[in-house]
XYZ file of C-alpha atoms in Angstrom:
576
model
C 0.867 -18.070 0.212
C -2.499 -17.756 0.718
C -6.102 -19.903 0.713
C -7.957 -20.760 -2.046
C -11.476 -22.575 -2.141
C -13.355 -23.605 -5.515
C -16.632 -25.252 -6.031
C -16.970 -26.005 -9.350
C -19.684 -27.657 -11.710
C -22.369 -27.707 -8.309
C -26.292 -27.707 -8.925
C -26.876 -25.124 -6.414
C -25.648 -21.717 -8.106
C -28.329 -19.580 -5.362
C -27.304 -16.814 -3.349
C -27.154 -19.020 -0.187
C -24.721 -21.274 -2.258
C -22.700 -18.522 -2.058
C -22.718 -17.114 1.175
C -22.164 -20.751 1.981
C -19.032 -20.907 0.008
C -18.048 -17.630 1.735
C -18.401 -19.334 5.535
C -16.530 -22.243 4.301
C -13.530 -20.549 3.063
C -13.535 -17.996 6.476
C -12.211 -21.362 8.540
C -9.129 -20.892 6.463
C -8.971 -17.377 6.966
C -5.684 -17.401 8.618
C -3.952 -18.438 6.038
C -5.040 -15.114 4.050
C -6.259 -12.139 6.769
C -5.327 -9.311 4.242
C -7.948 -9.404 1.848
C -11.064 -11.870 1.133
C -12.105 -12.111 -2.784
C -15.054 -14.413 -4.383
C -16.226 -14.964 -8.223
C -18.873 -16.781 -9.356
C -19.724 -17.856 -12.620
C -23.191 -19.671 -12.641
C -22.560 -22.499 -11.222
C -18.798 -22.034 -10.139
C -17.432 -20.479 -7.458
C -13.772 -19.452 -6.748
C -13.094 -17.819 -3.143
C -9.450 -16.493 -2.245
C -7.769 -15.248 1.504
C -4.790 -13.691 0.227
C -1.680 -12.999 1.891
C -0.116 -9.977 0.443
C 3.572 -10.513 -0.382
C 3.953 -9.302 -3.867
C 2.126 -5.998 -5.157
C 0.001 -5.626 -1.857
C -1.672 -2.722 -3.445
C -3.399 -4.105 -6.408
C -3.179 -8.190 -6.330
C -5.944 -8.980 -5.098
C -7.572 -12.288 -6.277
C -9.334 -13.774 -7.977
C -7.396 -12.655 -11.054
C -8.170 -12.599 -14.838
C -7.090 -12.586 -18.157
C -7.314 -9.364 -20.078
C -10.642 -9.873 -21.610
C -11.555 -11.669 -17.983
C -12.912 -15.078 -19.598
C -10.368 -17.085 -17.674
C -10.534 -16.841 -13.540
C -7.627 -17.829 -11.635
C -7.645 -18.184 -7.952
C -3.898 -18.721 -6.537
C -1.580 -19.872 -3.466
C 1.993 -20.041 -4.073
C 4.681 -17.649 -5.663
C 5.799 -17.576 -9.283
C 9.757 -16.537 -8.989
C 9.729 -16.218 -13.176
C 7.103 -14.459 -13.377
C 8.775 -11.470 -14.660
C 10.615 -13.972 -17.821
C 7.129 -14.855 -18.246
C 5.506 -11.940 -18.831
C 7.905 -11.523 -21.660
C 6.823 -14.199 -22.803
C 3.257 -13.609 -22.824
C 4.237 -10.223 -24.623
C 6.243 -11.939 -27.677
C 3.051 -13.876 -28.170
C 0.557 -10.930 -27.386
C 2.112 -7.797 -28.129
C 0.290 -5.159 -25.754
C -1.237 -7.351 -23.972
C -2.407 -5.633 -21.182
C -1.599 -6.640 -16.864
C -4.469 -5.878 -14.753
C -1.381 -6.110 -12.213
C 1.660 -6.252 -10.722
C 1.399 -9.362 -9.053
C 3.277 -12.514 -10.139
C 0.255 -15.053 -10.129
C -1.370 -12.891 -12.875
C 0.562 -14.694 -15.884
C -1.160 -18.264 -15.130
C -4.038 -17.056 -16.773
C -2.636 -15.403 -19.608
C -0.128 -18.483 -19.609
C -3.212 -20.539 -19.538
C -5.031 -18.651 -22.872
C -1.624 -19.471 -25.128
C -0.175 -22.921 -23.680
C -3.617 -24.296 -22.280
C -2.687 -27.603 -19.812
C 1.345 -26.837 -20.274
C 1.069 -23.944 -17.680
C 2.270 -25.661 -14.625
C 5.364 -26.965 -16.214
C 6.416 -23.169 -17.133
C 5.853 -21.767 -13.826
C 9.393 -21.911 -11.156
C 7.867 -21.673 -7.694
C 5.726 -23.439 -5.270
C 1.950 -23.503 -6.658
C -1.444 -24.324 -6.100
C -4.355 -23.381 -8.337
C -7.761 -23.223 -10.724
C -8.024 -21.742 -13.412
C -11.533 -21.220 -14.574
C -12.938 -21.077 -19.021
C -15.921 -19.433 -18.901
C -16.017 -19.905 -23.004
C -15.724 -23.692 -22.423
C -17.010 -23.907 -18.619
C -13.980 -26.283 -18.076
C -11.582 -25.918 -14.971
C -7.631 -26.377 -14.840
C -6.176 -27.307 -11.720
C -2.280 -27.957 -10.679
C -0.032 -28.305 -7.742
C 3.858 -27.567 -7.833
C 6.389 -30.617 -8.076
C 6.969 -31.399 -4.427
C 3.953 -30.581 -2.446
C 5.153 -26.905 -1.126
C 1.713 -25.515 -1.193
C -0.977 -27.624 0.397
C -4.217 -28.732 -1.987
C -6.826 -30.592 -1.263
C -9.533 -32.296 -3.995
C -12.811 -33.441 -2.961
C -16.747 -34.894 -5.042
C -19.339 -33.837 -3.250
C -22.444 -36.076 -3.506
C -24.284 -33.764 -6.453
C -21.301 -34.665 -8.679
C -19.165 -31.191 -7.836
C -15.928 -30.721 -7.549
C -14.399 -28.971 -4.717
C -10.536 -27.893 -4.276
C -9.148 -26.324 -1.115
C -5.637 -25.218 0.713
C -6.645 -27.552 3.742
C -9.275 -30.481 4.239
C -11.223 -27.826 7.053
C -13.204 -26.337 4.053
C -13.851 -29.885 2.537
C -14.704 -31.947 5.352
C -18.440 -31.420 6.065
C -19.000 -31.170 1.961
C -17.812 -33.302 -0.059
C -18.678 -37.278 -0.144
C -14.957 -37.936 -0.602
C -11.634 -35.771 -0.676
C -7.890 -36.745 -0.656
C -4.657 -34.955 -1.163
C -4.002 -33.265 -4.331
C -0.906 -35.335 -5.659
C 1.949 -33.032 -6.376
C 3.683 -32.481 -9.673
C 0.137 -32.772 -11.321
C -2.374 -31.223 -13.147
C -6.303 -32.172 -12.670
C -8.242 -30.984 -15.818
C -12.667 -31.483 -15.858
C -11.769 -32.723 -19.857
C -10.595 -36.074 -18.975
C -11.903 -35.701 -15.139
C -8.107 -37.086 -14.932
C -5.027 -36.596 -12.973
C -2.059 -35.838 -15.266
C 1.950 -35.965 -13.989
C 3.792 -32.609 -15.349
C 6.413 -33.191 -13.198
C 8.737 -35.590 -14.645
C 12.318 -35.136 -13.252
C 14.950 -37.512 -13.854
C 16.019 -38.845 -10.350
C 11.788 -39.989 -10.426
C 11.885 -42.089 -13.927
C 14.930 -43.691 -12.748
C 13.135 -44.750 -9.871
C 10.213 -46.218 -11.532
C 12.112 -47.886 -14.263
C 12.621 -51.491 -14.175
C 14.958 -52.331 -13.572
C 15.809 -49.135 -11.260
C 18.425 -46.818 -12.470
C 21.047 -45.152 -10.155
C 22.385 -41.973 -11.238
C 26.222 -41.701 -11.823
C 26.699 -37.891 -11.956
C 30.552 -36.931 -10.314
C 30.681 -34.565 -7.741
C 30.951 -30.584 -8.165
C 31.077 -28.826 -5.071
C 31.130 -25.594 -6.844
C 27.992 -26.287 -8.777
C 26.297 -27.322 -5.617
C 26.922 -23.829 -3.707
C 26.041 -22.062 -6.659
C 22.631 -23.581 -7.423
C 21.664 -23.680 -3.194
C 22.988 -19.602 -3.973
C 20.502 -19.297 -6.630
C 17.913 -20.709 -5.309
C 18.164 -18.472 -2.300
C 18.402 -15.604 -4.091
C 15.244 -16.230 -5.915
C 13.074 -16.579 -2.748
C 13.923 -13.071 -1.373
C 11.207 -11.819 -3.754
C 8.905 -9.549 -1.570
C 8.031 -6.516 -0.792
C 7.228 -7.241 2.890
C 9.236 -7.552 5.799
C 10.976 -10.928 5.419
C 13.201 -12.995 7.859
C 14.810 -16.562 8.345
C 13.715 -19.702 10.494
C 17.414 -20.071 12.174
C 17.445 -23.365 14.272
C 21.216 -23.365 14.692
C 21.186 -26.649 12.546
C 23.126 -26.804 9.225
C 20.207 -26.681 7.028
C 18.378 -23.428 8.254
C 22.207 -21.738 9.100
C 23.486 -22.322 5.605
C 19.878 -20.284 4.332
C 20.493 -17.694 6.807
C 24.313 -17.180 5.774
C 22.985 -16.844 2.540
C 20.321 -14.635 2.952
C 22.169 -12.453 4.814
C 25.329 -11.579 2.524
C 22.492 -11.184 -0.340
C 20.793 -8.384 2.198
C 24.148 -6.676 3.616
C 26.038 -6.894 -0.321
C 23.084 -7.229 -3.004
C 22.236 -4.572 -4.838
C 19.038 -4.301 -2.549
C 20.569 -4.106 0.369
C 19.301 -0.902 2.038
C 15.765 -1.706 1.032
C 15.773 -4.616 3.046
C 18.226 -4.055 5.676
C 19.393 -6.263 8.439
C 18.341 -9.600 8.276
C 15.568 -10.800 10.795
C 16.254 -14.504 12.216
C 14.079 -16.296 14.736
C 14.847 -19.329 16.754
C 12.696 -21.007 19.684
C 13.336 -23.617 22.078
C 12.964 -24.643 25.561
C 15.378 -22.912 28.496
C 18.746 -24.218 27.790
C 17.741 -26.128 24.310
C 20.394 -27.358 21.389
C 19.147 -24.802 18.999
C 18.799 -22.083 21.111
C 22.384 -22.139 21.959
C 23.639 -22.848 18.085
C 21.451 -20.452 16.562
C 22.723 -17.482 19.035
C 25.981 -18.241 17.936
C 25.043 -18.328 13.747
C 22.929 -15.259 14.521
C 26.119 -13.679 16.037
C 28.321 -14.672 13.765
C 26.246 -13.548 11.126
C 25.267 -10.321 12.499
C 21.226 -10.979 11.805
C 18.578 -8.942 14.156
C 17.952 -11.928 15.950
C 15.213 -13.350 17.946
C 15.287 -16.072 20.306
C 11.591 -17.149 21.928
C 11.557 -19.907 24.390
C 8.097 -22.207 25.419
C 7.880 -24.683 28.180
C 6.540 -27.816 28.010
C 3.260 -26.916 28.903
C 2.346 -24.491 26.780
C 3.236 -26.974 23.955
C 0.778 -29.239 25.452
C -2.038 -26.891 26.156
C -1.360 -25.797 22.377
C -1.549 -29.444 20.879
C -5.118 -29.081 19.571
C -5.135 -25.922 18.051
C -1.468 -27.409 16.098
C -3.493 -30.648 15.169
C -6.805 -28.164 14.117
C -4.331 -26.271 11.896
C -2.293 -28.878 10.628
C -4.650 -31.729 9.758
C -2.585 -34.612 11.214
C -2.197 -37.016 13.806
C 1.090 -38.102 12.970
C 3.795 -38.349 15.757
C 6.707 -36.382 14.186
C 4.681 -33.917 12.616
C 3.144 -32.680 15.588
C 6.371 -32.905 17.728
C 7.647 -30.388 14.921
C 4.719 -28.077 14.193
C 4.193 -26.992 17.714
C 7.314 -25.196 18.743
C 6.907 -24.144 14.784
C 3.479 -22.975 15.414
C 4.136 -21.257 18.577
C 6.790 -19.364 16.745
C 5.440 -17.948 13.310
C 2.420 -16.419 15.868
C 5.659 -14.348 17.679
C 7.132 -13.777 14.271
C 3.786 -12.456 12.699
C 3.460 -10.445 15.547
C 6.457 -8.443 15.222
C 5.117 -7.807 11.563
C 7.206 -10.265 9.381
C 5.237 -11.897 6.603
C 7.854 -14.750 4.284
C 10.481 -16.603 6.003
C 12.786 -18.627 4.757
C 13.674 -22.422 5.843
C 15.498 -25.019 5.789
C 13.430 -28.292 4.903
C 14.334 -30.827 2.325
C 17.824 -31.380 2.686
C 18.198 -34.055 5.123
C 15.548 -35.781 2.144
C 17.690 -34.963 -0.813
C 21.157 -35.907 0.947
C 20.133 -38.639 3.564
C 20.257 -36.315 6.796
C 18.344 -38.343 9.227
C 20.303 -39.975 11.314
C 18.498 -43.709 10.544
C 21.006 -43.515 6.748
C 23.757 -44.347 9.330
C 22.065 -47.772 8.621
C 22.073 -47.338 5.143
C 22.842 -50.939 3.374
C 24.049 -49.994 -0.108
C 24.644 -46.656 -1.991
C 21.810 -48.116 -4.136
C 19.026 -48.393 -1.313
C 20.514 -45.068 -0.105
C 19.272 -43.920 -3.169
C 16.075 -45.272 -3.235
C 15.309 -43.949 0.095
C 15.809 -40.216 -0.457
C 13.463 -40.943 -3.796
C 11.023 -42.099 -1.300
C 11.449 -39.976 1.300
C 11.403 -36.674 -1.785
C 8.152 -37.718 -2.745
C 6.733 -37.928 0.368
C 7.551 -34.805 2.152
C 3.920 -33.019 0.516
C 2.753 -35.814 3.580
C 5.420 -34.650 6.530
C 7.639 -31.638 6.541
C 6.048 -29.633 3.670
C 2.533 -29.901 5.424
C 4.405 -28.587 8.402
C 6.363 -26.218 7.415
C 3.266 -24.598 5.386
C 0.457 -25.013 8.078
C 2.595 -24.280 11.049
C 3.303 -20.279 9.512
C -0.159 -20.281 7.381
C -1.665 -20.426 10.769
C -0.361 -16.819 11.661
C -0.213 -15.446 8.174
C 3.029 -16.185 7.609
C 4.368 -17.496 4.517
C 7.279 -20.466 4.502
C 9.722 -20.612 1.474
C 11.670 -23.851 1.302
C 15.159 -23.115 -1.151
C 16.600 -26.580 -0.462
C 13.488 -27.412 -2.389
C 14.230 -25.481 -5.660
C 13.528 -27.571 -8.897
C 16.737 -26.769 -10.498
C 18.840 -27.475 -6.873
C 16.770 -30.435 -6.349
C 17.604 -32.280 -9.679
C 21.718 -31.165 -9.985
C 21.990 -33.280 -6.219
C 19.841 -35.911 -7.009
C 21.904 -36.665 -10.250
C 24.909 -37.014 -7.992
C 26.449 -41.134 -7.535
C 24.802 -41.933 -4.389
C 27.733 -43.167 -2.939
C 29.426 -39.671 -2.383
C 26.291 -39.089 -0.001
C 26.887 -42.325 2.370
C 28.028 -41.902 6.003
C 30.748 -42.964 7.326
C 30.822 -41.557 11.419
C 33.769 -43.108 12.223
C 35.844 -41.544 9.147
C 34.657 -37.762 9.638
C 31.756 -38.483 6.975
C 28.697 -37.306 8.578
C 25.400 -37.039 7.534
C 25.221 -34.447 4.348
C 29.078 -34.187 4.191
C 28.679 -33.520 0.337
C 26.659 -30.311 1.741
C 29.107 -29.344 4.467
C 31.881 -29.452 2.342
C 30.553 -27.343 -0.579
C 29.997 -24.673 1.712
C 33.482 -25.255 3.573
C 35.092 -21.933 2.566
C 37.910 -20.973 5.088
C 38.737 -17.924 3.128
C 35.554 -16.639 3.399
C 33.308 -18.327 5.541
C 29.482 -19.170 5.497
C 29.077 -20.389 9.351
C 31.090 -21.221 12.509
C 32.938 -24.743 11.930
C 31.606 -25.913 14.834
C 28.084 -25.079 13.276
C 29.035 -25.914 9.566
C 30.086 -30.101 10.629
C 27.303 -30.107 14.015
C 25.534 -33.326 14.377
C 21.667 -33.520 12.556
C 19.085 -32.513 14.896
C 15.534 -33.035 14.113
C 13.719 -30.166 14.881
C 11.298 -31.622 17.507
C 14.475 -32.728 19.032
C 16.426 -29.969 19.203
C 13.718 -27.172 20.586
C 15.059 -29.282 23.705
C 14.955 -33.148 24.619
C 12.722 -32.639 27.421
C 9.967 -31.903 24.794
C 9.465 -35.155 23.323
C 10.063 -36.646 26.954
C 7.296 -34.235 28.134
C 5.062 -35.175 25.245
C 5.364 -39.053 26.478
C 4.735 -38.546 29.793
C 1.190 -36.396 29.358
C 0.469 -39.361 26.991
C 0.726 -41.588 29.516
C -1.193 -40.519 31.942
C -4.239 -39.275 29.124
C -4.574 -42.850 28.097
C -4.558 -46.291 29.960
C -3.013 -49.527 29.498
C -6.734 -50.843 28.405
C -7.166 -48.068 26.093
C -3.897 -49.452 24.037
C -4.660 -52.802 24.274
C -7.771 -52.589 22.798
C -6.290 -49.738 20.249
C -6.940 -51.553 17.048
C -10.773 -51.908 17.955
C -11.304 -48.469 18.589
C -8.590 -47.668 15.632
C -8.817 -50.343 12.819
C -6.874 -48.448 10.462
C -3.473 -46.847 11.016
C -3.456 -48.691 14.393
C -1.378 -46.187 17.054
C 1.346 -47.921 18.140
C 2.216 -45.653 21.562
C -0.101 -43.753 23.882
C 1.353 -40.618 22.053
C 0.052 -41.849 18.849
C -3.322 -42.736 20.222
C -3.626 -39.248 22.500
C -2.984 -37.572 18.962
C -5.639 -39.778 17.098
C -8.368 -39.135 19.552
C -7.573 -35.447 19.043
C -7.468 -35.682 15.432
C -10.899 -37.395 15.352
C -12.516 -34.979 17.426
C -11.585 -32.193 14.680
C -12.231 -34.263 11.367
C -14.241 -37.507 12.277
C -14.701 -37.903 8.653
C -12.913 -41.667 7.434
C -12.114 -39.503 4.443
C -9.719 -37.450 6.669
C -8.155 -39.842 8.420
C -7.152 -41.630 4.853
C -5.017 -38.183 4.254
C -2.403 -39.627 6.884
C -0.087 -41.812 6.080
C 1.169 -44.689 8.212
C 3.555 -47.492 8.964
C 6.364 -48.037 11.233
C 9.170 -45.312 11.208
C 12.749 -45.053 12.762
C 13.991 -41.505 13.376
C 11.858 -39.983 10.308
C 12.318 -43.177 7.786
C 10.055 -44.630 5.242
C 8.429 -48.158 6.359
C 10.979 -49.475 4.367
C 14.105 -48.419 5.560
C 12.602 -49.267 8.543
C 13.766 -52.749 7.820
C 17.126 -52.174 7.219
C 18.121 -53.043 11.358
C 16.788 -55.754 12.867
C 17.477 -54.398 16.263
C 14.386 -51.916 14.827
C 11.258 -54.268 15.098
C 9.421 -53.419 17.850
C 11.291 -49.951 18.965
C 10.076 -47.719 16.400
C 10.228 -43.908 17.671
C 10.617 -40.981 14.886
C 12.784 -38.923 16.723
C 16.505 -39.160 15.764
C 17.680 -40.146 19.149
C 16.092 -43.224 18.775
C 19.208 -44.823 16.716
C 22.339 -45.287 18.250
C 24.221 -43.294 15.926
C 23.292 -40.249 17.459
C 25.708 -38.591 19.874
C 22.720 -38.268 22.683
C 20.639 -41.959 21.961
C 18.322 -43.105 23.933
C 20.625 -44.569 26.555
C 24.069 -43.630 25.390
C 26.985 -42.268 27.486
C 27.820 -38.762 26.692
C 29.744 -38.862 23.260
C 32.279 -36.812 21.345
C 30.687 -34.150 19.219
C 30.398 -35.272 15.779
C 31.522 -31.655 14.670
C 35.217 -32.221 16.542
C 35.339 -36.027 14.436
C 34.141 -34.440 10.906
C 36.878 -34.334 8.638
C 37.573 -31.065 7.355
C-alpha cells in the first residue's frame, strides 16, 4: 500500500499550488517513506508516497500509459496483474510496460475498457486515473474498503481524493469516505456501484433473499488456500500477524506450508510471525504455541498499559477515529507494526473478516433466526471499510507496513456467503461454536493445520485478548480524565454521536483536537453496539439496553463475561 493525494480540476495551477500539494501529501508520508512522486497537468495534480512491495527498483508512481496521456496514481495491490497484462497484449500487441510493477495495467486497462477497470482488477485498490486528451478523471475503490480513500470539494469547485482525511481536512469545504465497491467518474460527477456480488442484491431485494447454497468443506479450504496463496506476492520481507486466535492461526498455517513446500520456498524462507500482548495475555500464550507448532521465526512483543495510554493520540492521529473498539484494537496493533517495521518486514498478512463473513463475535450467540443471522453478517460485510479494515490498514500504514486481509478475497468472500445461513448458527451447548463451518473445514487429523486446542479456542476480540487488563486499564484512565459533570452534560458539548461512557468522550475530545472539522467527525459512524454488533442486532436481547460495551466479554456467552465464574473452555466442549 501506499498514499495517494489528487487535486483535480482546481483554479490555482501556480507553483505554490504545488508545493502546497507537496506539504499536504508529506502528513501522510508514513504510509509511503520509500519514494515521493508528483505530476501535474495544468490544473491537476496527482502526488504518490509509495511503499515498495512489488518491483522496488523501477515502480515508482505516478505511472502512465505507453504514450503517457493517462496518469495513474495507486494504493493497493493487483494479484492478476500478470493475466492482465496478457490481456492488454491480445488487444495491443507490443504494447510496451514502462514497468514491472503490478499497478501499471490500470492505465493501460483504463485506455481499452475505459470505466470497466475496477471490476477487472483482483486485489485491494484505491485510485485516479487521469485523461489528459479529455481532462476527465477516473476514480475507484476495491469491493470491501481494504484500502482507505477519502473524497472531498473544496470551495473553488475542485475535487480532492486522499488515503486519509489528514490531507483533506484544512482544504476542502466538505469530504466523506469514498464508498467501496465504486467508481467516481468527473463525466457524470457521479458515484457508480461496480461491485455487485450476490450475497449484496439479495440483501437489498424486497423482499430479502436468503441464500440456500449446501455446505462443501472442501471448497471452503481450498478457496481460504487460494486466496492465501495469492497474497504472498512480494518481493520484500513478508511475515504474519499471529494472535493465537483461529482467524490469524489458520493464515499463518497456511502461509507457512506455502513457504517451507511451494516452489518458492528458499526465496522466502522461514516464515516471520509476530504477536503482542500484555505480560501473561490470551494471545501471547496461544500464539507461542501456533508459532511452535508451526515452526515460524516468531516474535512475541509485550506493552503495558501505559504505554498504550501515553500512545492513544498518536493511534487516534493515525487512524482518524474516535470509536471505542477501534482504538482498543489499533493500539496494541499500532505499537506492533512500528516493532515489525523495525526489524525490516514490509506486508503482513491477517486475519480480519471472518468473524464478519461467518458470525464470529460472540453477540451471534443471540442470534434470533438463521435469516437475521444472515442479515447481520451482510451488515456487518459492508461495514468493515468503517471498523476493522480502517484498522487493520492505518494501524501498519503508520510504520510502513502493508496489511493483506485473505479472509477478505472476492472469490472466498462470495463461495461462504452463498452458504444456507443456518449451517453458520451457534449452538454452545452442542459443540457448535462460533465459525464451526470454518473450524471444521480445516479439521484435518491426518495432516493438521493447528493445535486442536487452537483450531476449536473460544473468539477473542483482539482488544480483548492483548490481555483483559487493557480494556480495564483504558476505563479506569477514562475515569479519572473526565468528570461526572462532563458526561452529564455530554450531549451539549457533543450533539451528534453523543458518547455514551467516559471512554467514548476521553476519545472524542482527542479526536476533536486532531480534526475539529464537523466534516470529520461525520466519517464515524455511531449507535449502540454489543461486543462489535451493528445497532441492530443490538436489539436482539433485551437484557442489552442500557449495557452496551463492544468488547466480547460483555455478553454472557463468553467463557470470561463480565462477572462470570470461571467456565469450561469452549475448545474442550467443541464437537470434533
Amino acid at each position: 500500500m501506499c498514499g495517494i493525494l489528487a487535486v483535480l480540476n482546481s483554479t490555482d495551477d501556480s507553483a505554490a499550488m504545488r508545493s502546497r500539494v507537496i506539504a499536504l501529501s508529506r502528513r501522510q508520508q508514513h504510509r509511503g517513506p520509500d519514494w515521493s512522486g508528483i505530476h501535474q497537468f495544468h490544473n491537476n495534480f496527482l502526488a504518490h508516497e509509495r511503499l515498495a512491495i512489488i518491483d522496488p527498483a523501477s515502480g515508482d508512481q505516478p505511472l502512465f500509459n505507453e504514450d503517457k496521456s493517462l496518469v495513474v496514481s495507486v494504493n493497493g495491490e493487483i494479484y492478476n496483474y500478470k493475466a492482465l497484462m496478457a490481456t492488454i497484449l491480445e488487444q495491443r500487441p507490443g504494447r510496451k510496460f514502462a514497468t514491472q510493477s503490478d499497478c501499471e495495467v490500470i492505465s493501460h486497462l483504463y485506455e481499452i475498457y475505459g470505466e470497466k477497470v475496477a471490476s477487472m482488477l483482483d486485489g485491494f485498490f484505491a485510485f485516479v486515473v487521469l485523461d489528459k486528451n479529455t481532462n476527465t478523471f477516473y476514480a475507484a475503490r476495491d469491493a470491501i474498503g481494504v484500502t482507505c480513500l477519502y473524497i472531498g470539494w473544496g470551495k473553488d469547485g475542485s475535487v480532492w481524493l486522499s488515503s486519509e482525511m489528514k490531507c483533506l481536512k484544512d482544504e476542502c469545504a466538505r469530504f466523506q469516505q469514498f464508498p467501496p465497491g465504486h467508481y467516481y467518474s468527473s463525466k457524470t460527477n457521479e458515484f457508480v456501484r461496480w461491485y455487485n456480488p450476490q450475497y449484496l442484491t439479495d440483501f437489498n431485494a424486497k423482499p430479502e433473499v436468503f441464500p440456500t447454497g449446501e455446505l462443501d468443506l472442501s471448497v471452503i479450504r481450498t478457496a481460504f488456500e487460494k486466496a492465501v496463496t495469492k497474497r504472498l506476492m512480494s518481493d520484500v520481507p513478508f511475515g504474519v500477524l499471529l494472535s493465537g486466535g483461529l482467524d490469524s492461526s489458520l493464515v499463518a498455517s497456511i502461509a507457512s506450508r506455502i513457504c517451507n513446500e511451494g516452489p518458492d520456498k528458499q526465496m522466502w524462507g522461514r516464515l516471520h510471525s509476530f504477536c503482542i500482548g500484555l505480560e501473561g495475555s490470551p494471545d501471547l500464550a496461544a500464539a507461542r504455541k501456533v508459532a511452535d507448532f508451526l515452526k515460524t521465526d516468531h516474535h512475541d512483543f509485550t506493552f503495558t498499559v501505559q504505554e498504550g495510554i501515553d500512545a492513544i493520540s498518536n493511534v487516534i492521529n493515525h487512524i482518524e477515529s474516535f470509536d471505542v473498539t477501534t482504538i482498543r484494537a489499533s493500539t496494541p496493533m499500532f505499537l506492533m507494526s512500528r516493532k515489525i517495521k523495525a526489524l525490516g518486514v514490509k506486508m503482513v498478512l491477517s486475519g480480519e473478516g471472518a468473524d464478519e463473513i461467518f458470525g464470529g463475535y460472540m453477540y451471534f450467540h443471540k442470534a434470533p433466526s438463521k435469516e437475521e443471522f444472515h442479515s447481520e453478517t451482510v451488515r456487518k460485510i459492508m461495514d468493515l471499510h468503517k471498523y476493522d479494515c480502517a484498522r487493520a490498514n492505518k494501524s501498519t500504514m503508520a510504520w510502513g507496513v502493508e496489511a493483506r486481509v485473505p479472509f477478505l478475497d472476492k472469490e472466498f468472500l462470495e463461495i461462504a456467503m452463498a452458504i444456507n445461513p443456518k449451517e453458520k448458527l451457534i449452538d454452545k451447548a452442542g459443540g457448535r461454536i462460533e465459525k464451526y463451518i470454518m473450524r471444521k473445514a480445516f479439521d484435518t487429523p491426518d495432516r493438521p493445520y493447528l493445535p486442536n486446542e487452537v483450531l476449536w479456542r473460544q473468539k477473542e476480540q483482539f482488544s480483548d485478548g492483548v490481555g483483559y487488563s487493557w480494556i480495564d486499564g483504558l476505563k479506569e484512565h477514562a475515569d479519572k480524565m473526565v468528570s461526572d459533570q462532563e458526561m452529564t452534560h455530554a450531549g451539549n458539548r457533543f450533539p451528534d454521536n453523543t458518547p455514551r461512557t467516559k471512554e467514548a468522550f476521553w476519545y472524542r475530545t482527542i479526536f476533536e483536537a486532531h480534526f475539529p472539522q464537523r466534516a470529520a467527525m461525520e466519517t464515524i459512524p455511531g449507535g449502540p453496539s454489543v461486543a462489535c454488533s451493528t445497532p441492530t442486532a443490538a436489539l436482539w436481547d433485551a437484557a442489552w439496553a442500557g449495557k452496551e460495551d463492544p468488547s466480547g466479554r460483555s455478553v454472557a456467552a463468553h467463557d470470561s463475561a463480565y462477572g462470570a465464574v470461571e467456565a469450561e473452555p469452549a475448545a474442550k466442549k467443541a464437537k470434533n
